PDB file of C-alpha atoms in Angstrom:
ATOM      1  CA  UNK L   1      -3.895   6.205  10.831  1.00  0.00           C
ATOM      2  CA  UNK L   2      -0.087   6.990  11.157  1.00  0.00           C
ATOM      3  CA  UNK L   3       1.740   9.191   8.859  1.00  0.00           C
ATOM      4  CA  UNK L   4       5.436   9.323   8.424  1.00  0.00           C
ATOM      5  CA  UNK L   5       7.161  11.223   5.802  1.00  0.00           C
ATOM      6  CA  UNK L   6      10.592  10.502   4.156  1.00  0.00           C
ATOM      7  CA  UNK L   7      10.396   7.126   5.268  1.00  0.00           C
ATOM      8  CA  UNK L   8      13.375   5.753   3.010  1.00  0.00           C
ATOM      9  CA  UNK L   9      17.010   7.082   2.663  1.00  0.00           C
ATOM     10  CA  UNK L  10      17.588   7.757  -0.594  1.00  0.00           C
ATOM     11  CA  UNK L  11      20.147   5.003  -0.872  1.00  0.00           C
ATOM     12  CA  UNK L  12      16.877   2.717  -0.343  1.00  0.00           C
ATOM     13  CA  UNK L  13      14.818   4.651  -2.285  1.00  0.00           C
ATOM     14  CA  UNK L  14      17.202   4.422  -5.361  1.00  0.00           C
ATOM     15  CA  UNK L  15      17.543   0.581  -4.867  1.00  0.00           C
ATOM     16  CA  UNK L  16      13.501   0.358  -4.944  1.00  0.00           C
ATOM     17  CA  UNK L  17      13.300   2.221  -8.357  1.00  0.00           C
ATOM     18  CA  UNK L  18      15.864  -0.425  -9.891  1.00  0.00           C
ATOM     19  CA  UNK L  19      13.661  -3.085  -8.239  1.00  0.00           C
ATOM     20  CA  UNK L  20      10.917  -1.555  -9.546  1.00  0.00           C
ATOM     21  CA  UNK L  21      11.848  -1.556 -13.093  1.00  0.00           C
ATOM     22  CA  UNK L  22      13.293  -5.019 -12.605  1.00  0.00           C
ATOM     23  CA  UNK L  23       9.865  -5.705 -11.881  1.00  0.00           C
ATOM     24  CA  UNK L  24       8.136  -4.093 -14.552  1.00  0.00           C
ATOM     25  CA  UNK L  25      10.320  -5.760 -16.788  1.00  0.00           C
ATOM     26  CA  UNK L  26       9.253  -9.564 -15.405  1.00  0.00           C
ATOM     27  CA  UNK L  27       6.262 -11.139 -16.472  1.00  0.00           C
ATOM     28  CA  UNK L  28       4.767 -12.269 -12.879  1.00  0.00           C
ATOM     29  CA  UNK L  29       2.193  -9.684 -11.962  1.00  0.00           C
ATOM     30  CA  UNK L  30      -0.943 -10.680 -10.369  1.00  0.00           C
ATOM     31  CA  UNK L  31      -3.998  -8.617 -10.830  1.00  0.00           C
ATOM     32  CA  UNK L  32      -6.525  -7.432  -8.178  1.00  0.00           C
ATOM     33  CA  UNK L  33      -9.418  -9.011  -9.855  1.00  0.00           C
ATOM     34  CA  UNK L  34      -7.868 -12.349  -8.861  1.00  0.00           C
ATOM     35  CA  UNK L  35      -6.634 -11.563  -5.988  1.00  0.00           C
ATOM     36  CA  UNK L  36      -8.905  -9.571  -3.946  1.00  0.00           C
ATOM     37  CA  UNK L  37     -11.903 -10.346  -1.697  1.00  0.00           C
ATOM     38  CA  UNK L  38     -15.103  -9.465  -3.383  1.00  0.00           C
ATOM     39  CA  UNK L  39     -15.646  -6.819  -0.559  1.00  0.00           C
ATOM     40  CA  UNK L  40     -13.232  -4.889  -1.527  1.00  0.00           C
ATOM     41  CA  UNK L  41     -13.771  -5.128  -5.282  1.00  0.00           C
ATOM     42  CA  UNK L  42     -17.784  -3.728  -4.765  1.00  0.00           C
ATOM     43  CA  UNK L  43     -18.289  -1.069  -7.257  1.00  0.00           C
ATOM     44  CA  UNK L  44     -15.103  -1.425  -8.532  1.00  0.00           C
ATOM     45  CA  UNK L  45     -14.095  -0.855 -12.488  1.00  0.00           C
ATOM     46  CA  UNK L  46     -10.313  -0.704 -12.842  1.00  0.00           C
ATOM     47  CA  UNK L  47      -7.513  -3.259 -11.443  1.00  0.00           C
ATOM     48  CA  UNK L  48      -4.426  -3.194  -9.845  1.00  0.00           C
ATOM     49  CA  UNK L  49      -1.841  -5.470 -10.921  1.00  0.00           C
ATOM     50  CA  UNK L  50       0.520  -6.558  -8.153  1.00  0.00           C
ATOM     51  CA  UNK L  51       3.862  -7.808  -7.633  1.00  0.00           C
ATOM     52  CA  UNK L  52       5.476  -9.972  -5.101  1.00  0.00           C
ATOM     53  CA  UNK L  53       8.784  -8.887  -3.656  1.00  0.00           C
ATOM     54  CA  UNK L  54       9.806 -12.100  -1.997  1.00  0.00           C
ATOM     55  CA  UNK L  55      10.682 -12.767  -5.955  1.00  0.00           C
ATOM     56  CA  UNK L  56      13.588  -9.950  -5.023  1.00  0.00           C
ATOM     57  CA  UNK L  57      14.634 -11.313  -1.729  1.00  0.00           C
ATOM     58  CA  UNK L  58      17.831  -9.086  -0.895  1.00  0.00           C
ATOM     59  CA  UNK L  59      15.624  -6.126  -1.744  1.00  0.00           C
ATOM     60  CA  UNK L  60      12.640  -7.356   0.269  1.00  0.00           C
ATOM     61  CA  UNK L  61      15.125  -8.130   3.538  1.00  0.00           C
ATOM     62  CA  UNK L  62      16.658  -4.286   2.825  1.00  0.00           C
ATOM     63  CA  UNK L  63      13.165  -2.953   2.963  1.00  0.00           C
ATOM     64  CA  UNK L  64      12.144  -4.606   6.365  1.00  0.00           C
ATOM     65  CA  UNK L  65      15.337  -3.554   8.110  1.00  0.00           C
ATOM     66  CA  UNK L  66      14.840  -0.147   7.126  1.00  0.00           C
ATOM     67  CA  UNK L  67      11.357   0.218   8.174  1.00  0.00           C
ATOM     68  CA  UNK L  68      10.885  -2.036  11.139  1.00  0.00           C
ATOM     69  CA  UNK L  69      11.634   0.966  14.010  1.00  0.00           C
ATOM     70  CA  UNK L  70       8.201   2.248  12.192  1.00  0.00           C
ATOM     71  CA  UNK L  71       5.885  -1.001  12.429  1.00  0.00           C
ATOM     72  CA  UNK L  72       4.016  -1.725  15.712  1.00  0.00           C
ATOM     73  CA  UNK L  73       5.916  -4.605  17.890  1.00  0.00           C
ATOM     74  CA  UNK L  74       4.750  -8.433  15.991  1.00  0.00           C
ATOM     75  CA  UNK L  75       7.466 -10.061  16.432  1.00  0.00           C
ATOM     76  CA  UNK L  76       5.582 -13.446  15.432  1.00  0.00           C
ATOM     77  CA  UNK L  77       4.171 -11.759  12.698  1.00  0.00           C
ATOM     78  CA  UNK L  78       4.501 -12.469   8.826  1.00  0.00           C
ATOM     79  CA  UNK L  79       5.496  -9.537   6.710  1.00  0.00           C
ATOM     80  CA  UNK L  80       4.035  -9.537   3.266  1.00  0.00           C
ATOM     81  CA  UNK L  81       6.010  -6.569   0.363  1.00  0.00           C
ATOM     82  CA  UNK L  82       4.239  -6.071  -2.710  1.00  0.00           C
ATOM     83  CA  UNK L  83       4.598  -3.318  -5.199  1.00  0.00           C
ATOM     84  CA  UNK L  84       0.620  -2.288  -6.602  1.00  0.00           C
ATOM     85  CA  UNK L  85       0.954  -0.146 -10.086  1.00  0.00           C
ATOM     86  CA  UNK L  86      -3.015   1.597 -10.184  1.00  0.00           C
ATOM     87  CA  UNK L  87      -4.041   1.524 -13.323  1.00  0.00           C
ATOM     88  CA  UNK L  88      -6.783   3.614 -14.982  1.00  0.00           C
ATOM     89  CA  UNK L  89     -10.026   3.632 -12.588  1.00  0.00           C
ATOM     90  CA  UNK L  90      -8.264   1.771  -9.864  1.00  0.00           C
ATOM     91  CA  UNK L  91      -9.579   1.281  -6.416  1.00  0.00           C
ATOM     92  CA  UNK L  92     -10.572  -0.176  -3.255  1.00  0.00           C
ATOM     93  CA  UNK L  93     -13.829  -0.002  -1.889  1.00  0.00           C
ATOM     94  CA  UNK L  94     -14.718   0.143   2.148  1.00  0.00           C
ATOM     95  CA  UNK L  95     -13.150  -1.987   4.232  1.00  0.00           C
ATOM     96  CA  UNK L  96     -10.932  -2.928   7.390  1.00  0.00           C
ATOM     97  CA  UNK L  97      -7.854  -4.958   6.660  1.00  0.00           C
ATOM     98  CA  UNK L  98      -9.457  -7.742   9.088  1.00  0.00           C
ATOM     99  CA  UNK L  99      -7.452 -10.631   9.648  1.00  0.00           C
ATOM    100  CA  UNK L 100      -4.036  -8.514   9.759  1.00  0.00           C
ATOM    101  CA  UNK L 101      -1.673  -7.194  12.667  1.00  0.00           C
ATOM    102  CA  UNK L 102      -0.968  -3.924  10.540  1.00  0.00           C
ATOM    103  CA  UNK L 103      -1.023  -2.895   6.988  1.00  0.00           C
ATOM    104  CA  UNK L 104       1.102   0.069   5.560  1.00  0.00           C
ATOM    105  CA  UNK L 105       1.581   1.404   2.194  1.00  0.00           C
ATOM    106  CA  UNK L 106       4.331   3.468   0.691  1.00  0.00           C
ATOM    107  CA  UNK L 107       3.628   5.862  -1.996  1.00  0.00           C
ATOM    108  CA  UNK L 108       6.386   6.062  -4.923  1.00  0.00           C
ATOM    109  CA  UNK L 109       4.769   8.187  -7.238  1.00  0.00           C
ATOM    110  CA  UNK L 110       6.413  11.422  -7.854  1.00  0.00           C
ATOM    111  CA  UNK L 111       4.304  15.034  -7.779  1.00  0.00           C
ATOM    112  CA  UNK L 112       0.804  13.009  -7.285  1.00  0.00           C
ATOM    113  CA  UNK L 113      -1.460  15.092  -7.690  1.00  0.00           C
ATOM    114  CA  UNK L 114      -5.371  15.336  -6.086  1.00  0.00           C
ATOM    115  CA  UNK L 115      -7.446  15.958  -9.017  1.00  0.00           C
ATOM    116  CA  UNK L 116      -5.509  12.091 -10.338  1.00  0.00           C
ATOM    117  CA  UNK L 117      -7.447  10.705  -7.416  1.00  0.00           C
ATOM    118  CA  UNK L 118      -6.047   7.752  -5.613  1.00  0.00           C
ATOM    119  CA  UNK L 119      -6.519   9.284  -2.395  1.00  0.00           C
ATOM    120  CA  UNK L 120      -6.835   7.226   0.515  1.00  0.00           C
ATOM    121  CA  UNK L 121      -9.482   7.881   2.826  1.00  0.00           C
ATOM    122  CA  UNK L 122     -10.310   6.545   6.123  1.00  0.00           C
ATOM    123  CA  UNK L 123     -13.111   7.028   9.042  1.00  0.00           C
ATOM    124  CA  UNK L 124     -12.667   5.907  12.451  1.00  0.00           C
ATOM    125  CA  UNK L 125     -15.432   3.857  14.257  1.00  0.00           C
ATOM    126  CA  UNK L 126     -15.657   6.026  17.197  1.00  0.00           C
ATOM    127  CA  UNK L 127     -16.058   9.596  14.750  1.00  0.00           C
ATOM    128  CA  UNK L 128     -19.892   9.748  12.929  1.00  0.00           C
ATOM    129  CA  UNK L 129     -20.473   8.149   9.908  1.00  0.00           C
ATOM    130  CA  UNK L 130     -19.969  11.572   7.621  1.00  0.00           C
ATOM    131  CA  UNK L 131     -16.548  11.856   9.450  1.00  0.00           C
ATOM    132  CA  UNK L 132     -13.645  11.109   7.232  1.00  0.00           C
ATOM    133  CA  UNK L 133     -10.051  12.141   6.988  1.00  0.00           C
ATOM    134  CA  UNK L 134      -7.928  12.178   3.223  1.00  0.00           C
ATOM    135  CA  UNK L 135      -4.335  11.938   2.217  1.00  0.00           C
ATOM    136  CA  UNK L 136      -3.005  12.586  -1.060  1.00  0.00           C
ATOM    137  CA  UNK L 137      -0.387  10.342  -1.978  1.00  0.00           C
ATOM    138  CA  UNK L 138       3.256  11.695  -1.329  1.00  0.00           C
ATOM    139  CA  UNK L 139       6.656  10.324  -2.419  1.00  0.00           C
ATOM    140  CA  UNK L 140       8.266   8.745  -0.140  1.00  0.00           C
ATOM    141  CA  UNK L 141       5.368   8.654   2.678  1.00  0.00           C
ATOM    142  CA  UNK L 142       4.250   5.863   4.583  1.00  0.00           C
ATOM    143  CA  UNK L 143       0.282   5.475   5.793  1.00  0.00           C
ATOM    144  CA  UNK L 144       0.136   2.524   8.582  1.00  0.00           C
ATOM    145  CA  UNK L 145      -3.103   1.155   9.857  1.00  0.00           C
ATOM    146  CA  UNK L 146      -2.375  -1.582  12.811  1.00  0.00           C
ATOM    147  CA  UNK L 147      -5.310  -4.089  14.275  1.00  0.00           C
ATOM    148  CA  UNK L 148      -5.386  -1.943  17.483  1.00  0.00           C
ATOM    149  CA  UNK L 149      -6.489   1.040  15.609  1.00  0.00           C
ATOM    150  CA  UNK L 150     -10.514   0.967  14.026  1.00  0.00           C
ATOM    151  CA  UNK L 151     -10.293   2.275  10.804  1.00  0.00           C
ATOM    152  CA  UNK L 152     -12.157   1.446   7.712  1.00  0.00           C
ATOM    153  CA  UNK L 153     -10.412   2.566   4.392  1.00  0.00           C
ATOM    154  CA  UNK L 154     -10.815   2.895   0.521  1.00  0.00           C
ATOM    155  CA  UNK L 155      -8.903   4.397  -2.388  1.00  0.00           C
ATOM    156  CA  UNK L 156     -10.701   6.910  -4.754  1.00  0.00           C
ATOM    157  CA  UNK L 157     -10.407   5.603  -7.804  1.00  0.00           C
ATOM    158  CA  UNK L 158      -7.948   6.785  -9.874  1.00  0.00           C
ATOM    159  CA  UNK L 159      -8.504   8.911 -13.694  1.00  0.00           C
ATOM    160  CA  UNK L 160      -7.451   8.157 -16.801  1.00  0.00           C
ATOM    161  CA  UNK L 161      -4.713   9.433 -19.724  1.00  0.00           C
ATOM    162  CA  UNK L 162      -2.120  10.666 -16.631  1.00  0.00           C
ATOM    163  CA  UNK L 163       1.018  11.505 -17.169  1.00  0.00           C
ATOM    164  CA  UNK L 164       2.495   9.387 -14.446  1.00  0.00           C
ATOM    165  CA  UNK L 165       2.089   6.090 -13.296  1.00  0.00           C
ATOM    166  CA  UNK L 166       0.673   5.062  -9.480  1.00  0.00           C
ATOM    167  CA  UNK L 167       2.797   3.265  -7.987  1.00  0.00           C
ATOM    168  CA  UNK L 168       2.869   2.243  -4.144  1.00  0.00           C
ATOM    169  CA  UNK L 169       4.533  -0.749  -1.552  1.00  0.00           C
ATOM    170  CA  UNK L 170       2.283  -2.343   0.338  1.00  0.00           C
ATOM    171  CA  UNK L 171       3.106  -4.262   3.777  1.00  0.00           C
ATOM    172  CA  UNK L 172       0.773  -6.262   5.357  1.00  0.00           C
ATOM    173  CA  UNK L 173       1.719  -8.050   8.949  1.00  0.00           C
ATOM    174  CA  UNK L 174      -0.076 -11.532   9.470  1.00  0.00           C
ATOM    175  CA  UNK L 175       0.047 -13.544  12.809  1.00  0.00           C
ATOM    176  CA  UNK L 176       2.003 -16.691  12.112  1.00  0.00           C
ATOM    177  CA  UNK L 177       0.235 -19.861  12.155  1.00  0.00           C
ATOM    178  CA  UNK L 178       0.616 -21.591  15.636  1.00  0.00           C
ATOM    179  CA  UNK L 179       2.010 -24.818  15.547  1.00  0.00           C
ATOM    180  CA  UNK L 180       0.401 -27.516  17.931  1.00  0.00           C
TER     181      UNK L 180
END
């Protein structure tokens, strides 16, 4: 798993806030428990509504530029921008994100805390079983998992009545169909 810190400048960063709240204001969120594979849903109680930022193109485009020197080379790849808001009990059971070149997230919550949970955790395949690393969510950080790398992943889920809202990007990388 790669970290990077202070991934946006904070002329980006201000521009995602107002697209943020743009979004927040819309009424085309989709929610986890529609959207999701049923692997990553086991044991599951809260959802994660989710918004697609190809409905904020010039935003979406501004956001690639800015972190491409960061994702692994794909040039025939597909990249996918969503914003996730983790509501109350939120989470992602074990899993690999199978089927994709890379998959990133960007935390925008401000002052997370641990004891909120959301953490992500990850093991990799060659470490034992028992063997896991943790990252509390940072503003303005970037995790990145690529295809080449083995490493199964969940979110803790995360608790109730906080005083903040979760809030991350997620960028997933998908080969482009092949044309015949």
């Amino acid at each position: 798993m790669k970290i990077i810190y202070d991934v946006f400048s904070s002329f980006l960063l201000s521009e995602i806030e107002e697209g943020l709240l743009k979004a927040k204001r819309q009424n085309r969120w989709n929610a986890s428990s529609h959207r999701w594979a049923s692997n990553i849903q086991f044991n599951t109680v809260g959802v994660v509504s989710m918004y697609n930022l190809a409905q904020q193109p010039v935003l979406s485009d501004l956001i690639k530029q800015e972190l491409k020197i960061h994702f692994p080379n794909c040039p025939d790849s597909r990249i996918t921008l969503q914003f996730y808001h983790w509501h109350a009990y939120s989470s992602i059971s074990d899993h690999n994100d199978r089927g994709k070149v890379f998959g990133a997230t960007v935390y925008l919550s401000k002052h997370w805390k641990t004891r909120w949970g959301g953490l992500l955790m990850w093991h990799d395949m060659e470490k034992p079983e028992n063997e896991w690393n943790a990252f509390v969510p940072q503003y303005n950080a970037m995790t990145i998992n690529s295809s080449e790398q083995k490493y199964r992943h969940l979110v803790t889920p995360v608790v109730p009545n906080l005083e903040v809202d979760r809030f991350t990007l997620q960028i997933f990388a998908t080969k482009r169909k092949q044309s015949t």
